[in-house]
Amino acid sequence: MRTPLYQDCLEAGARIVPFAGWEMPIQFSGHMKEHHAVRKEAGIFDISHMGVLRIQGENPKDALQQLVPSDLGRIGPGEACYTTLLNQQGGIIDDLIIYELNEERRNEQSPLLLIVNAACKEKDIQWIKQNINQDKNELIDAKKGNLLLAIQGPKAQKIL
């Protein structure tokens, strides 16, 4: 599979490698140059291969809380938490980022957006669905083929 930016990455001189069924750009101008650019300014990454899930319904935070070690009550509207998805023994299934979507005000019904690894997406979906009350909460694939970018570095917010 290819992300929506595949051709643009090729034209920009990207080195493409297979990853979790995707053809992904991993390097443009060299690891050291790119590393320093992100550390000093910012870098933009095509992460369109990642899974994007939405959990909504009756208090999604409570529904998901039993599956992660982080206190989801600490994130508020428009905020995120990097955490791990745990199995019944407390072992790690995957790492993920959880965002609270309702930016207007804190609300128990605010939907959550989960960013999961491409290689684990189907396994994560299955595990979450098995362990939440699906009568009260719904887990849906929210990506729908859209582009997903990450911007990282000390100047990321200013550049964005």
mmCIF file of C-alpha atoms in Angstrom:
data_model
loop_
_atom_site.group_PDB
_atom_site.id
_atom_site.type_symbol
_atom_site.label_atom_id
_atom_site.label_comp_id
_atom_site.label_asym_id
_atom_site.label_seq_id
_atom_site.Cartn_x
_atom_site.Cartn_y
_atom_site.Cartn_z
ATOM 1 C CA MET A 1 0.000 0.000 0.000
ATOM 2 C CA ARG A 2 1.023 3.591 -0.518
ATOM 3 C CA THR A 3 0.197 6.772 1.370
ATOM 4 C CA PRO A 4 -1.366 9.753 -0.421
ATOM 5 C CA LEU A 5 2.094 11.402 -0.396
ATOM 6 C CA TYR A 6 3.951 8.473 -1.959
ATOM 7 C CA GLN A 7 4.570 10.147 -5.331
ATOM 8 C CA ASP A 8 5.523 13.460 -3.689
ATOM 9 C CA CYS A 9 8.034 11.627 -1.504
ATOM 10 C CA LEU A 10 9.562 9.886 -4.531
ATOM 11 C CA GLU A 11 9.878 13.203 -6.344
ATOM 12 C CA ALA A 12 11.564 14.704 -3.254
ATOM 13 C CA GLY A 13 14.187 11.940 -3.364
ATOM 14 C CA ALA A 14 12.916 9.762 -0.534
ATOM 15 C CA ARG A 15 14.382 6.356 0.157
ATOM 16 C CA ILE A 16 11.352 4.028 0.234
ATOM 17 C CA VAL A 17 11.237 0.768 2.204
ATOM 18 C CA PRO A 18 8.520 -1.799 2.931
ATOM 19 C CA PHE A 19 6.926 -1.491 6.383
ATOM 20 C CA ALA A 20 3.847 -3.338 7.672
ATOM 21 C CA GLY A 21 2.503 -3.744 4.138
ATOM 22 C CA TRP A 22 3.192 -0.123 3.191
ATOM 23 C CA GLU A 23 5.837 1.507 0.989
ATOM 24 C CA MET A 24 7.157 4.153 3.378
ATOM 25 C CA PRO A 25 9.677 6.985 3.020
ATOM 26 C CA ILE A 26 12.378 6.693 5.684
ATOM 27 C CA GLN A 27 15.048 9.094 4.532
ATOM 28 C CA PHE A 28 15.417 12.128 2.278
ATOM 29 C CA SER A 29 18.742 13.874 2.863
ATOM 30 C CA GLY A 30 20.505 11.605 5.337
ATOM 31 C CA HIS A 31 19.853 10.427 8.882
ATOM 32 C CA MET A 32 22.187 12.875 10.630
ATOM 33 C CA LYS A 33 20.990 15.930 8.709
ATOM 34 C CA GLU A 34 17.352 15.000 9.310
ATOM 35 C CA HIS A 35 17.999 14.191 12.994
ATOM 36 C CA HIS A 36 19.605 17.596 13.583
ATOM 37 C CA ALA A 37 16.841 19.391 11.689
ATOM 38 C CA VAL A 38 14.184 17.851 13.947
ATOM 39 C CA ARG A 39 16.237 18.520 17.104
ATOM 40 C CA LYS A 40 16.913 22.171 16.183
ATOM 41 C CA GLU A 41 13.812 23.172 14.229
ATOM 42 C CA ALA A 42 11.131 20.711 13.096
ATOM 43 C CA GLY A 43 10.424 17.785 10.825
ATOM 44 C CA ILE A 44 7.238 16.651 9.151
ATOM 45 C CA PHE A 45 6.543 12.943 8.905
ATOM 46 C CA ASP A 46 4.044 11.088 6.741
ATOM 47 C CA ILE A 47 2.396 8.705 9.197
ATOM 48 C CA SER A 48 -0.572 7.909 6.982
ATOM 49 C CA HIS A 49 0.096 4.210 7.459
ATOM 50 C CA MET A 50 -0.910 4.473 11.143
ATOM 51 C CA GLY A 51 -4.332 3.378 12.305
ATOM 52 C CA VAL A 52 -6.831 6.010 13.442
ATOM 53 C CA LEU A 53 -9.656 4.763 15.657
ATOM 54 C CA ARG A 54 -12.508 6.639 17.318
ATOM 55 C CA ILE A 55 -14.266 5.489 20.459
ATOM 56 C CA GLN A 56 -17.527 7.231 21.255
ATOM 57 C CA GLY A 57 -20.570 6.690 23.367
ATOM 58 C CA GLU A 58 -21.198 6.563 27.093
ATOM 59 C CA ASN A 59 -18.034 7.869 28.777
ATOM 60 C CA PRO A 60 -15.358 6.572 26.377
ATOM 61 C CA LYS A 61 -12.567 7.337 28.867
ATOM 62 C CA ASP A 62 -14.043 4.939 31.410
ATOM 63 C CA ALA A 63 -14.519 2.306 28.719
ATOM 64 C CA LEU A 64 -10.873 2.536 27.658
ATOM 65 C CA GLN A 65 -9.339 3.152 31.102
ATOM 66 C CA GLN A 66 -9.239 -0.544 32.003
ATOM 67 C CA LEU A 67 -7.007 -1.222 28.976
ATOM 68 C CA VAL A 68 -4.279 1.394 29.561
ATOM 69 C CA PRO A 69 -2.029 2.183 32.562
ATOM 70 C CA SER A 70 -2.262 5.976 32.147
ATOM 71 C CA ASP A 71 -4.896 8.045 33.952
ATOM 72 C CA LEU A 72 -7.132 9.178 31.096
ATOM 73 C CA GLY A 73 -8.893 11.564 33.473
ATOM 74 C CA ARG A 74 -5.781 13.743 33.266
ATOM 75 C CA ILE A 75 -6.290 14.622 29.603
ATOM 76 C CA GLY A 76 -8.735 17.350 28.733
ATOM 77 C CA PRO A 77 -10.334 18.719 25.601
ATOM 78 C CA GLY A 78 -7.808 18.964 22.776
ATOM 79 C CA GLU A 79 -5.123 17.155 24.796
ATOM 80 C CA ALA A 80 -3.379 13.837 24.224
ATOM 81 C CA CYS A 81 -1.679 11.055 26.145
ATOM 82 C CA TYR A 82 1.024 8.689 24.902
ATOM 83 C CA THR A 83 0.428 5.305 26.543
ATOM 84 C CA THR A 84 0.301 1.562 26.005
ATOM 85 C CA LEU A 85 -2.528 -0.870 25.367
ATOM 86 C CA LEU A 86 -2.283 -3.722 27.870
ATOM 87 C CA ASN A 87 -3.345 -7.353 27.844
ATOM 88 C CA GLN A 88 -5.017 -9.048 30.851
ATOM 89 C CA GLN A 89 -1.647 -9.806 32.442
ATOM 90 C CA GLY A 90 -0.468 -6.194 32.124
ATOM 91 C CA GLY A 91 1.791 -6.946 29.161
ATOM 92 C CA ILE A 92 2.057 -4.468 26.321
ATOM 93 C CA ILE A 93 0.044 -5.136 23.166
ATOM 94 C CA ASP A 94 0.879 -1.842 21.438
ATOM 95 C CA ASP A 95 1.769 1.762 22.126
ATOM 96 C CA LEU A 96 -0.749 4.399 21.136
ATOM 97 C CA ILE A 97 -1.698 8.047 21.437
ATOM 98 C CA ILE A 98 -5.119 8.932 22.832
ATOM 99 C CA TYR A 99 -6.672 12.345 22.089
ATOM 100 C CA GLU A 100 -9.784 13.841 23.678
ATOM 101 C CA LEU A 101 -11.672 15.409 20.794
ATOM 102 C CA ASN A 102 -14.195 17.760 22.386
ATOM 103 C CA GLU A 103 -12.170 20.974 22.423
ATOM 104 C CA GLU A 104 -15.053 23.174 23.557
ATOM 105 C CA ARG A 105 -15.415 21.874 27.121
ATOM 106 C CA ARG A 106 -14.727 18.839 29.258
ATOM 107 C CA ASN A 107 -17.515 16.338 28.804
ATOM 108 C CA GLU A 108 -17.840 12.708 29.892
ATOM 109 C CA GLN A 109 -19.236 11.919 26.453
ATOM 110 C CA SER A 110 -16.277 13.441 24.568
ATOM 111 C CA PRO A 111 -15.101 10.996 21.918
ATOM 112 C CA LEU A 112 -11.506 9.799 21.938
ATOM 113 C CA LEU A 113 -9.214 9.408 18.944
ATOM 114 C CA LEU A 114 -6.618 6.629 19.102
ATOM 115 C CA ILE A 115 -3.525 6.523 16.892
ATOM 116 C CA VAL A 116 -2.208 2.949 16.694
ATOM 117 C CA ASN A 117 0.648 1.282 14.854
ATOM 118 C CA ALA A 118 -0.088 0.051 11.340
ATOM 119 C CA ALA A 119 1.193 -3.457 11.990
ATOM 120 C CA CYS A 120 -1.016 -3.841 15.088
ATOM 121 C CA LYS A 121 -4.194 -2.068 13.962
ATOM 122 C CA GLU A 122 -6.418 -5.111 13.418
ATOM 123 C CA LYS A 123 -5.178 -6.811 16.586
ATOM 124 C CA ASP A 124 -5.774 -3.599 18.576
ATOM 125 C CA ILE A 125 -9.306 -3.209 17.190
ATOM 126 C CA GLN A 126 -10.154 -6.803 18.080
ATOM 127 C CA TRP A 127 -8.730 -6.467 21.625
ATOM 128 C CA ILE A 128 -10.517 -3.182 22.355
ATOM 129 C CA LYS A 129 -13.852 -4.451 21.021
ATOM 130 C CA GLN A 130 -13.544 -7.589 23.150
ATOM 131 C CA ASN A 131 -12.921 -5.512 26.261
ATOM 132 C CA ILE A 132 -15.356 -2.607 26.099
ATOM 133 C CA ASN A 133 -19.111 -2.655 26.500
ATOM 134 C CA GLN A 134 -20.165 -2.340 22.857
ATOM 135 C CA ASP A 135 -23.754 -1.613 23.914
ATOM 136 C CA LYS A 136 -22.514 1.651 25.455
ATOM 137 C CA ASN A 137 -19.497 2.515 23.280
ATOM 138 C CA GLU A 138 -18.623 2.182 19.625
ATOM 139 C CA LEU A 139 -15.126 1.745 18.163
ATOM 140 C CA ILE A 140 -14.827 2.793 14.541
ATOM 141 C CA ASP A 141 -12.032 3.119 11.989
ATOM 142 C CA ALA A 142 -11.828 6.896 11.607
ATOM 143 C CA LYS A 143 -9.047 7.198 9.049
ATOM 144 C CA LYS A 144 -11.018 6.550 5.874
ATOM 145 C CA GLY A 145 -7.921 6.772 3.672
ATOM 146 C CA ASN A 146 -7.020 10.293 4.818
ATOM 147 C CA LEU A 147 -3.546 11.720 5.055
ATOM 148 C CA LEU A 148 -1.966 11.787 8.514
ATOM 149 C CA LEU A 149 1.061 13.954 9.285
ATOM 150 C CA ALA A 150 3.162 14.459 12.410
ATOM 151 C CA ILE A 151 5.280 17.532 13.018
ATOM 152 C CA GLN A 152 7.966 17.303 15.682
ATOM 153 C CA GLY A 153 10.675 19.578 17.019
ATOM 154 C CA PRO A 154 11.123 22.727 19.109
ATOM 155 C CA LYS A 155 9.785 25.002 16.352
ATOM 156 C CA ALA A 156 6.896 22.717 15.365
ATOM 157 C CA GLN A 157 4.126 24.852 16.836
ATOM 158 C CA LYS A 158 5.493 28.056 15.299
ATOM 159 C CA ILE A 159 5.880 26.415 11.875
ATOM 160 C CA LEU A 160 2.430 24.852 12.053
#
